[in-house]
Amino acid sequence: MTQSLRAADVLARRLYEAGCRHAFGMPGGEVLTLVDALTRAGITFHLAKHENCAGFMGEGVHHADGAPAILVATIGPGALNGVNVVANAHQDRVPMLVLTGCVDAEEAQTYTHQVLDQQAVFAPITKASFRLDAAAAEVIADKAVTIATEARQGPVHIDVPITVAETPATERRPRGAPAGATAPAGATLAQAHGWLAEATRPLAVIGLDALLPGGAEATKSFLEARQIPFVTTYKAKGILPENHPLCLGGAGLSPRADSHLLPLLEAADLILCIGYDPIEMRTGWRDAWDPRHTRVIDITPEANSHYMHQASLPLIADLPATLAALAVAPPAAPLWSGGEIAKTQSALADAFPHTDDWGPAGVIAQCMETLPRDTLLTADSGAHRILLSQMWKCSSPRQLVQSSGLCTMGCAVPLAMGRKLAQPDRTVVSFSGDAGFLMVAGELATAAEMGLAPIFVVFVDASLALIELKQRQRQLPNAAVDFGHHDFAAIGRAFGGQGHRVRNRAELTTALDAAMQADTFTVIAAEIDREGYDGRI
């Protein structure tokens, strides 16, 4: 039965049908109708202190429930505050609906206060941008959800004019049906099977496209059926438990890890790129193989336009369906018969030991010893993220969430808040550098207001440690990388949480134990030497 609704209601109801249960943002007068519509539809609106953090909270929820994140921002400065997190969603392949208020088209012709072309702003950093229209509200809503969630996933922007949000609208059209799965067949499938049968040193490189629905299960079944060792990008960590005998860990930003992994790629006679999106990788992974000399099968949801690498057999196809077609019994002969995989695993373990008495590696190692194995983690950008991503062994997909495409600072704290909101029974820990934490410290107030109890671990060295390290490596004088040594534990207590200052592993263990029992958030300030990353990443 057709029901008369506001255009904002039609949009909100479609988002609810897509699984969305939470929206985040900072409202202004231009989005009040939209916020009301979201609430009526059953989507809880959460007030953040900054739109950028609001978007990351939404992403944190997405990694738990799989539904698109929702960011709500008002006109002008509110919308522009969200540019960073929207660009991050675009590069990190996060489905996000970016809903911004705007004045009506007629009003914009003569009224200029806070008015700018928001669609032009968001066009380069979204998959699509729409302006809501009451007569086409359900079509726009359906398109937005479909575009955001189809591979590769990403953000979609909708400008919502004030009076359009309130204009009566109807729902008449059926929802679009999802596309059927495609897989290689015929000569192409036969060629892939032939290469697999002939390979004696195959190696898989797995990326974040493998996290799409059904991808993790299909990848696990395929790799175990074929007994193919694998490397993952940082965001694909845990797609198989990292204690798996075939696992070589994460890669992408650590030259220390690459010194062991890239030679293995060179030795491979077949490379399988499984959902491998190279947007996470540093330049050392550009043209890491030559498809004229090494057979490379690349399974992706869209054609290669990045030119970070090329393939001998590119397959633009559904990953689960393709892997199912390729997952046949392994060959009788053992793969990598020279013991290269075990040697590389041993070399990587030696390169990233857990035995440091203190410093950044000691902090990470002690957290691994103390926290539950299924702890949900978020990591900010910086040297600690590289070390954490190499040391921490994930047991499930999305256990460690970070900004790997855009590598934006300030993401870990709000990501952890979103994860804790969606999965309150799990231990959730964020790892931040002190500079990144200072960018978003105001959201501790939001954590207190929402009654969230994540653990915020801060690496305190009063420096932009990764940039300072690069500065020293280039033999440049120290400049623009140092700042004050602040009392982060006190900051945590000031906002209504717990705060601990730790300088050794015993103190860290005590703080973590207390934090896991606390009914509010905890800030743990781990004071380390800024040169503790030297030779470690």
Coordinates of C-alpha atoms in Angstrom, one line a residue:
M1 CA 0.0 0.0 0.0
T2 CA 1.4 3.4 -1.0
Q3 CA 1.9 5.7 2.0
S4 CA 2.4 9.4 1.9
L5 CA 5.7 10.3 3.5
R6 CA 8.3 13.1 3.5
A7 CA 11.2 12.8 1.1
A8 CA 13.5 12.5 4.1
D9 CA 11.4 9.6 5.4
V10 CA 11.7 7.7 2.1
L11 CA 15.4 8.1 2.2
A12 CA 15.6 7.1 5.9
R13 CA 13.4 4.0 5.4
R14 CA 15.6 2.8 2.5
L15 CA 18.7 3.1 4.7
Y16 CA 17.0 1.1 7.4
E17 CA 16.1 -1.6 4.9
A18 CA 19.8 -1.7 4.0
G19 CA 20.6 -2.6 7.6
C20 CA 21.6 0.8 8.9
R21 CA 20.8 1.2 12.6
H22 CA 23.1 4.1 13.5
A23 CA 23.9 7.5 12.1
F24 CA 26.5 10.0 13.3
G25 CA 27.1 13.6 12.9
M26 CA 26.6 17.2 14.0
P27 CA 23.2 18.7 13.2
G28 CA 22.4 22.2 12.1
G29 CA 19.0 23.7 11.2
E30 CA 19.3 22.4 7.7
V31 CA 19.2 18.7 8.7
L32 CA 16.7 18.7 11.5
T33 CA 14.0 17.1 9.3
L34 CA 16.5 14.5 8.2
V35 CA 17.6 13.6 11.7
D36 CA 13.9 13.3 12.6
A37 CA 13.3 11.0 9.7
L38 CA 16.2 8.8 10.6
T39 CA 14.9 8.5 14.1
R40 CA 11.4 7.7 13.0
A41 CA 12.8 5.0 10.7
G42 CA 14.5 3.2 13.6
I43 CA 18.0 4.6 13.0
T44 CA 19.6 6.1 16.2
F45 CA 21.4 9.4 15.7
H46 CA 24.6 9.9 17.7
L47 CA 25.9 13.4 18.3
A48 CA 29.7 13.6 17.9
K49 CA 32.0 16.5 18.5
H50 CA 33.3 16.7 14.9
E51 CA 32.0 15.4 11.6
N52 CA 35.3 13.7 10.8
C53 CA 35.1 11.6 13.9
A54 CA 31.4 11.0 13.3
G55 CA 32.2 9.3 10.0
F56 CA 34.9 7.1 11.6
M57 CA 32.4 6.0 14.3
G58 CA 30.0 5.1 11.5
E59 CA 32.8 3.1 9.8
G60 CA 33.5 1.3 13.1
V61 CA 29.9 0.2 13.2
H62 CA 30.1 -0.9 9.6
H63 CA 33.0 -3.2 10.3
A64 CA 30.7 -4.9 12.8
D65 CA 27.4 -5.2 11.0
G66 CA 28.3 -4.8 7.4
A67 CA 25.7 -2.1 6.7
P68 CA 26.7 1.3 5.1
A69 CA 27.9 3.9 7.5
I70 CA 25.9 7.1 7.8
L71 CA 27.4 10.6 8.2
V72 CA 25.1 13.6 8.7
A73 CA 26.5 17.1 8.3
T74 CA 24.9 20.5 8.0
I75 CA 25.6 23.0 5.3
G76 CA 29.0 24.6 4.6
P77 CA 31.5 24.1 7.4
G78 CA 29.7 21.0 8.7
A79 CA 29.9 19.3 5.3
L80 CA 33.5 20.4 4.8
N81 CA 34.5 19.1 8.2
G82 CA 33.7 15.6 6.8
V83 CA 35.9 15.8 3.7
N84 CA 38.7 13.8 5.3
V85 CA 36.7 10.8 6.4
V86 CA 34.8 10.7 3.1
A87 CA 38.0 10.7 1.2
N88 CA 39.2 7.9 3.5
A89 CA 36.0 5.9 2.8
H90 CA 36.7 6.3 -0.9
Q91 CA 40.2 5.0 -0.7
D92 CA 39.6 2.4 2.0
R93 CA 36.5 1.1 0.1
V94 CA 34.0 1.8 3.0
P95 CA 30.3 2.0 2.0
M96 CA 29.1 5.3 3.5
L97 CA 26.1 7.5 2.9
V98 CA 27.1 11.2 3.3
L99 CA 24.0 13.2 4.0
T100 CA 24.5 17.0 3.9
G101 CA 22.0 19.8 4.4
C102 CA 21.8 22.5 1.8
V103 CA 19.6 25.5 1.0
D104 CA 17.0 25.2 -1.8
A105 CA 18.1 25.8 -5.4
E106 CA 16.1 29.0 -5.6
E107 CA 17.4 30.3 -2.3
A108 CA 21.0 29.7 -3.4
Q109 CA 20.6 32.1 -6.3
T110 CA 20.5 35.1 -4.0
Y111 CA 21.6 33.9 -0.6
T112 CA 25.3 33.3 -0.2
H113 CA 26.0 32.8 3.6
Q114 CA 27.6 29.3 4.0
V115 CA 26.5 28.4 0.5
L116 CA 28.9 26.5 -1.8
D117 CA 28.7 23.8 -4.4
Q118 CA 28.8 20.8 -2.0
Q119 CA 28.3 18.3 -4.8
A120 CA 31.4 19.7 -6.6
V121 CA 33.3 19.3 -3.3
F122 CA 32.4 15.7 -2.8
A123 CA 32.4 14.6 -6.5
P124 CA 36.1 13.6 -6.6
I125 CA 36.0 11.7 -3.3
T126 CA 32.8 9.7 -3.7
K127 CA 31.4 7.2 -6.1
A128 CA 28.4 9.4 -6.9
S129 CA 26.7 12.6 -5.7
F130 CA 23.0 13.3 -5.8
R131 CA 20.7 16.1 -4.9
L132 CA 17.5 14.8 -3.2
D133 CA 14.3 15.4 -5.1
A134 CA 10.9 14.6 -3.6
A135 CA 9.5 13.0 -6.8
A136 CA 12.5 10.8 -7.2
A137 CA 13.4 10.3 -3.5
E138 CA 13.1 6.5 -3.5
V139 CA 15.0 6.2 -6.8
I140 CA 17.8 8.4 -5.4
A141 CA 17.9 6.4 -2.2
D142 CA 18.0 3.1 -3.9
K143 CA 20.7 4.2 -6.3
A144 CA 22.8 5.6 -3.4
V145 CA 22.6 2.4 -1.4
T146 CA 23.3 0.2 -4.5
I147 CA 26.3 2.3 -5.6
A148 CA 27.8 2.5 -2.1
T149 CA 27.6 -1.3 -1.5
E150 CA 28.5 -2.7 -4.9
A151 CA 32.1 -3.6 -5.4
R152 CA 34.3 -1.8 -5.0
Q153 CA 32.4 -0.2 -2.1
G154 CA 32.7 3.4 -1.2
P155 CA 30.9 6.6 -0.2
V156 CA 27.9 8.2 -1.9
H157 CA 26.9 11.8 -1.2
I158 CA 23.3 13.1 -1.1
D159 CA 22.7 16.9 -0.8
V160 CA 19.3 17.3 1.0
P161 CA 17.7 20.7 0.4
I162 CA 15.7 22.1 3.4
T163 CA 12.2 22.1 1.9
V164 CA 12.7 19.0 -0.2
A165 CA 13.3 17.0 3.0
E166 CA 9.8 18.1 4.2
T167 CA 8.0 17.6 0.9
P168 CA 5.5 14.7 0.6
A169 CA 6.9 11.7 -1.3
T170 CA 5.8 8.2 -2.1
E171 CA 7.3 4.7 -2.4
R172 CA 6.1 2.9 -5.4
R173 CA 9.0 1.2 -7.1
P174 CA 10.4 -2.2 -6.2
R175 CA 13.9 -2.4 -5.0
G176 CA 16.6 -3.2 -7.5
A177 CA 17.7 -6.9 -7.5
P178 CA 21.3 -7.7 -6.8
A179 CA 23.4 -8.7 -9.8
G180 CA 24.1 -12.4 -10.2
A181 CA 27.6 -13.8 -9.5
T182 CA 29.9 -14.2 -12.5
A183 CA 32.8 -16.6 -12.8
P184 CA 35.3 -17.6 -15.5
A185 CA 34.4 -20.4 -17.8
G186 CA 35.5 -22.2 -20.9
A187 CA 39.1 -21.6 -22.1
T188 CA 39.8 -18.9 -19.5
L189 CA 38.8 -21.3 -16.6
A190 CA 40.8 -24.1 -18.3
Q191 CA 43.9 -21.9 -18.5
A192 CA 43.7 -21.0 -14.8
H193 CA 43.3 -24.6 -13.9
G194 CA 46.3 -25.5 -16.0
W195 CA 48.5 -22.9 -14.4
L196 CA 47.5 -24.1 -10.9
A197 CA 48.2 -27.7 -11.9
E198 CA 51.7 -26.8 -13.2
A199 CA 52.7 -24.5 -10.4
T200 CA 55.2 -25.7 -7.8
R201 CA 55.8 -22.4 -6.1
P202 CA 52.4 -20.6 -6.0
L203 CA 51.9 -17.6 -3.8
A204 CA 48.6 -15.7 -3.1
V205 CA 48.4 -12.0 -2.3
I206 CA 45.1 -11.2 -0.6
G207 CA 43.5 -7.7 -0.4
L208 CA 40.5 -6.0 1.1
D209 CA 38.2 -6.9 -1.8
A210 CA 38.3 -10.5 -0.4
L211 CA 36.4 -9.1 2.6
L212 CA 33.3 -8.6 0.5
P213 CA 30.4 -10.9 1.4
G214 CA 31.4 -14.5 1.1
G215 CA 35.0 -13.7 0.3
A216 CA 36.6 -14.8 3.5
E217 CA 35.0 -18.2 3.5
A218 CA 35.7 -18.8 -0.2
T219 CA 39.4 -17.7 0.2
K220 CA 39.9 -20.0 3.1
S221 CA 38.4 -23.0 1.3
F222 CA 40.5 -22.3 -1.8
L223 CA 43.8 -21.8 -0.1
E224 CA 43.4 -24.8 2.1
A225 CA 42.3 -27.0 -0.8
R226 CA 45.3 -26.0 -2.9
Q227 CA 47.7 -25.5 0.1
I228 CA 48.9 -22.2 -1.3
P229 CA 50.8 -19.9 1.1
F230 CA 49.7 -16.3 1.2
V231 CA 50.4 -12.7 2.2
T232 CA 47.7 -10.2 3.0
T233 CA 47.4 -6.5 3.0
Y234 CA 46.9 -4.9 6.4
K235 CA 43.1 -4.6 6.0
A236 CA 42.8 -8.2 4.9
K237 CA 44.7 -9.5 8.0
G238 CA 42.9 -12.3 9.7
I239 CA 41.1 -13.5 6.6
L240 CA 42.6 -16.8 7.7
P241 CA 43.9 -16.9 11.3
E242 CA 47.5 -15.6 11.2
N243 CA 48.8 -18.6 13.1
H244 CA 47.8 -20.7 10.0
P245 CA 50.8 -22.7 8.6
L246 CA 50.2 -21.1 5.2
C247 CA 50.2 -17.5 6.5
L248 CA 53.1 -15.1 5.9
G249 CA 51.4 -12.2 7.6
G250 CA 50.6 -8.7 6.5
A251 CA 52.5 -6.4 4.1
G252 CA 52.3 -3.0 2.6
L253 CA 54.1 -0.4 4.6
S254 CA 57.1 -2.1 6.3
P255 CA 60.4 -2.2 4.4
R256 CA 61.6 -4.6 7.0
A257 CA 58.9 -7.1 6.2
D258 CA 59.2 -6.4 2.5
S259 CA 62.9 -7.5 2.6
H260 CA 61.6 -11.0 3.3
L261 CA 58.4 -11.1 1.3
L262 CA 59.4 -9.5 -2.0
P263 CA 62.1 -12.1 -2.7
L264 CA 59.5 -14.8 -2.2
L265 CA 57.3 -13.1 -4.8
E266 CA 60.3 -13.1 -7.2
A267 CA 60.8 -16.9 -6.6
A268 CA 57.1 -17.7 -7.2
D269 CA 56.1 -19.4 -10.5
L270 CA 52.4 -18.4 -10.0
I271 CA 51.0 -15.4 -8.2
L272 CA 47.3 -15.3 -7.4
C273 CA 46.0 -11.8 -6.6
I274 CA 42.8 -12.6 -4.6
G275 CA 40.8 -9.4 -4.2
Y276 CA 44.1 -7.6 -4.1
D277 CA 43.6 -3.8 -4.2
P278 CA 47.1 -2.2 -4.1
I279 CA 45.8 1.1 -2.8
E280 CA 47.1 0.0 0.6
M281 CA 50.6 -0.6 -0.6
R282 CA 53.8 1.5 -0.6
T283 CA 55.7 2.1 -3.8
G284 CA 57.9 -0.9 -3.2
W285 CA 55.0 -3.0 -4.3
R286 CA 54.7 -1.2 -7.6
D287 CA 55.5 -3.7 -10.4
A288 CA 56.6 -6.2 -7.8
W289 CA 56.5 -8.9 -10.5
D290 CA 56.8 -9.1 -14.3
P291 CA 53.8 -10.9 -15.9
R292 CA 55.9 -11.6 -18.9
H293 CA 58.0 -14.0 -16.9
T294 CA 55.7 -15.0 -14.0
R295 CA 52.2 -16.2 -14.4
V296 CA 49.8 -13.9 -12.5
I297 CA 46.1 -14.5 -12.0
D298 CA 44.3 -11.4 -10.8
I299 CA 40.7 -11.8 -9.5
T300 CA 39.1 -8.4 -9.0
P301 CA 35.6 -6.9 -9.0
E302 CA 36.6 -4.2 -11.5
A303 CA 39.2 -3.6 -14.2
N304 CA 42.8 -2.6 -13.3
S305 CA 43.1 1.2 -13.7
H306 CA 45.7 1.7 -11.0
Y307 CA 48.7 0.3 -12.9
M308 CA 50.5 -0.6 -9.7
H309 CA 50.8 -4.1 -11.2
Q310 CA 49.8 -6.0 -14.2
A311 CA 48.5 -9.6 -14.6
S312 CA 48.9 -12.4 -17.1
L313 CA 45.3 -13.5 -16.6
P314 CA 43.0 -10.8 -15.2
L315 CA 39.6 -12.0 -14.1
I316 CA 37.0 -9.4 -13.5
A317 CA 34.6 -11.7 -11.7
D318 CA 32.8 -12.5 -8.4
L319 CA 35.5 -13.7 -6.0
P320 CA 33.6 -16.5 -4.2
A321 CA 32.2 -17.9 -7.4
T322 CA 35.6 -17.8 -9.1
L323 CA 37.5 -19.4 -6.2
A324 CA 34.8 -22.1 -5.9
A325 CA 35.5 -22.9 -9.6
L326 CA 39.2 -23.1 -8.9
A327 CA 39.2 -24.9 -5.5
V328 CA 40.1 -28.4 -6.7
A329 CA 42.3 -31.0 -4.9
P330 CA 45.9 -30.0 -4.6
P331 CA 48.6 -31.6 -6.7
A332 CA 50.3 -34.7 -5.4
A333 CA 53.8 -33.1 -5.5
P334 CA 54.6 -30.8 -2.5
L335 CA 54.7 -27.1 -3.1
W336 CA 57.7 -25.0 -2.2
S337 CA 59.7 -28.2 -1.6
G338 CA 62.8 -26.2 -0.7
G339 CA 61.3 -25.1 2.6
E340 CA 61.2 -21.5 1.5
I341 CA 57.8 -20.7 3.3
A342 CA 59.0 -22.0 6.7
K343 CA 62.3 -20.1 6.3
T344 CA 60.5 -16.9 5.5
Q345 CA 58.0 -17.3 8.4
S346 CA 61.0 -17.8 10.7
A347 CA 62.8 -14.8 9.4
L348 CA 59.7 -12.6 9.8
A349 CA 59.3 -13.8 13.4
D350 CA 63.0 -12.8 14.1
A351 CA 62.5 -9.5 12.4
F352 CA 59.5 -8.6 14.7
P353 CA 60.3 -10.1 18.1
H354 CA 58.1 -9.9 21.1
T355 CA 60.9 -9.8 23.6
D356 CA 61.6 -6.1 24.1
D357 CA 61.6 -5.0 27.7
W358 CA 59.8 -1.8 26.7
G359 CA 59.4 0.7 23.8
P360 CA 56.8 0.4 21.1
A361 CA 57.4 -3.3 20.4
G362 CA 57.3 -4.0 24.2
V363 CA 53.9 -2.2 24.5
I364 CA 52.4 -4.2 21.6
A365 CA 53.9 -7.5 22.9
Q366 CA 52.5 -6.9 26.4
C367 CA 49.1 -6.0 25.0
M368 CA 49.1 -9.2 23.0
E369 CA 49.9 -11.2 26.1
T370 CA 47.3 -9.5 28.4
L371 CA 44.3 -8.9 26.2
P372 CA 41.9 -11.6 25.0
R373 CA 42.8 -13.3 21.7
D374 CA 39.6 -12.0 20.1
T375 CA 40.2 -8.3 21.1
L376 CA 39.0 -5.9 18.4
L377 CA 41.7 -3.4 17.5
T378 CA 41.9 -0.1 15.7
A379 CA 45.1 1.7 14.7
D380 CA 45.9 5.2 13.9
S381 CA 48.5 6.3 11.3
G382 CA 52.1 6.5 12.3
A383 CA 55.1 4.3 13.1
H384 CA 53.2 2.3 15.7
R385 CA 50.6 1.2 13.1
I386 CA 53.3 -0.4 10.9
L387 CA 54.8 -2.2 13.9
L388 CA 51.4 -3.3 15.3
S389 CA 50.3 -4.6 11.9
Q390 CA 53.4 -6.7 11.6
M391 CA 53.4 -8.0 15.2
W392 CA 49.7 -8.6 16.0
K393 CA 48.4 -12.0 14.8
C394 CA 44.7 -11.6 13.9
S395 CA 42.4 -14.6 14.2
S396 CA 39.5 -13.2 12.2
P397 CA 38.7 -10.8 9.4
R398 CA 38.3 -7.1 10.4
Q399 CA 39.8 -7.8 13.8
L400 CA 42.3 -5.0 13.2
V401 CA 40.8 -1.9 11.5
Q402 CA 42.8 1.0 10.3
S403 CA 43.1 3.7 7.6
S404 CA 45.3 1.9 5.0
G405 CA 44.3 3.7 1.8
L406 CA 44.3 7.3 2.9
C407 CA 46.4 6.7 6.0
T408 CA 44.7 9.5 7.9
M409 CA 45.6 10.5 11.4
G410 CA 42.9 10.6 14.1
C411 CA 40.9 7.6 13.0
A412 CA 41.7 5.0 15.8
V413 CA 39.7 6.6 18.7
P414 CA 36.4 7.1 16.8
L415 CA 36.8 3.8 15.0
A416 CA 37.1 2.1 18.4
M417 CA 34.0 3.9 19.7
G418 CA 31.9 2.7 16.7
R419 CA 33.1 -0.9 17.2
K420 CA 32.4 -0.8 20.9
L421 CA 28.9 0.6 20.3
A422 CA 28.1 -2.2 17.8
Q423 CA 29.8 -5.0 19.8
P424 CA 29.6 -3.9 23.5
D425 CA 30.5 -7.4 24.8
R426 CA 33.9 -7.5 23.1
T427 CA 37.2 -5.9 24.3
V428 CA 37.9 -3.0 22.0
V429 CA 41.3 -1.3 22.0
S430 CA 42.6 1.6 19.9
F431 CA 46.3 2.3 19.4
S432 CA 47.2 6.0 18.7
G433 CA 50.3 8.1 18.6
D434 CA 50.1 11.1 20.9
A435 CA 49.7 13.6 18.0
G436 CA 46.8 11.6 16.4
F437 CA 45.2 11.3 19.8
L438 CA 45.4 15.0 20.4
M439 CA 43.5 15.6 17.1
V440 CA 40.4 13.9 18.4
A441 CA 40.7 14.0 22.2
G442 CA 37.3 15.9 22.4
E443 CA 35.6 12.7 21.4
L444 CA 36.4 11.3 24.8
A445 CA 33.4 13.4 25.9
T446 CA 31.3 11.6 23.4
A447 CA 32.5 8.2 24.7
A448 CA 31.5 9.3 28.2
E449 CA 28.1 10.6 27.0
M450 CA 27.4 7.3 25.1
G451 CA 28.5 5.2 28.0
L452 CA 31.2 3.4 25.9
A453 CA 34.1 1.6 27.5
P454 CA 36.9 1.1 24.9
I455 CA 40.5 1.1 25.9
F456 CA 42.6 3.9 24.3
V457 CA 46.4 3.1 24.3
V458 CA 48.5 6.1 23.4
F459 CA 52.2 5.9 22.4
V460 CA 53.6 9.0 24.1
D461 CA 56.9 10.2 22.7
A462 CA 56.2 13.9 22.1
S463 CA 57.0 13.5 18.5
L464 CA 55.7 12.7 15.0
A465 CA 57.8 9.6 15.3
L466 CA 57.5 8.3 11.8
I467 CA 58.2 11.7 10.2
E468 CA 61.0 12.3 12.6
L469 CA 62.5 8.9 11.7
K470 CA 62.3 9.8 8.0
Q471 CA 63.8 13.2 8.7
R472 CA 66.8 11.6 10.4
Q473 CA 67.2 9.0 7.6
R474 CA 67.5 11.8 5.2
Q475 CA 70.0 13.5 7.4
L476 CA 67.8 16.6 7.7
P477 CA 67.9 18.8 10.8
N478 CA 65.1 18.3 13.4
A479 CA 62.2 20.6 12.5
A480 CA 58.4 20.7 12.9
V481 CA 58.1 17.2 14.4
D482 CA 58.3 17.8 18.2
F483 CA 55.7 19.0 20.6
G484 CA 54.9 19.2 24.3
H485 CA 54.9 16.2 26.6
H486 CA 51.2 16.1 27.8
D487 CA 49.5 14.2 30.6
F488 CA 47.2 12.0 28.6
A489 CA 46.1 9.9 31.6
A490 CA 44.8 13.2 33.2
I491 CA 43.0 14.0 30.0
G492 CA 41.2 10.7 30.2
R493 CA 40.1 11.3 33.8
A494 CA 39.1 14.9 33.0
F495 CA 36.5 13.6 30.5
G496 CA 35.1 11.1 32.9
G497 CA 37.1 8.0 32.1
Q498 CA 40.0 6.2 33.7
G499 CA 43.6 7.2 33.1
H500 CA 46.9 5.4 33.6
R501 CA 50.5 6.5 32.9
V502 CA 52.8 3.5 32.3
R503 CA 56.5 3.2 31.8
N504 CA 57.1 -0.6 31.8
R505 CA 55.4 -3.9 31.0
A506 CA 54.3 -4.6 34.5
E507 CA 52.6 -1.2 34.9
L508 CA 50.9 -1.7 31.5
T509 CA 49.6 -5.2 32.5
T510 CA 48.1 -3.7 35.6
A511 CA 46.5 -0.9 33.6
L512 CA 45.1 -3.2 31.0
D513 CA 43.6 -5.5 33.7
A514 CA 41.9 -2.5 35.4
A515 CA 40.7 -1.2 32.0
M516 CA 39.0 -4.5 31.1
Q517 CA 37.0 -4.3 34.4
A518 CA 36.1 -0.6 34.1
D519 CA 32.6 0.5 33.3
T520 CA 33.9 3.6 31.4
F521 CA 36.6 4.2 28.9
T522 CA 40.3 4.1 29.8
V523 CA 43.2 6.1 28.5
I524 CA 46.6 4.3 28.9
A525 CA 49.5 6.6 28.2
A526 CA 52.5 4.4 27.4
E527 CA 55.6 6.6 27.6
I528 CA 58.3 5.5 25.2
D529 CA 61.5 6.7 23.5
R530 CA 60.9 8.3 20.1
E531 CA 63.8 6.4 18.7
G532 CA 62.3 3.0 19.7
Y533 CA 61.2 2.5 16.1
D534 CA 64.7 2.6 14.6
G535 CA 65.4 -0.6 12.7
R536 CA 62.1 -2.1 13.7
I537 CA 59.7 -1.2 10.8

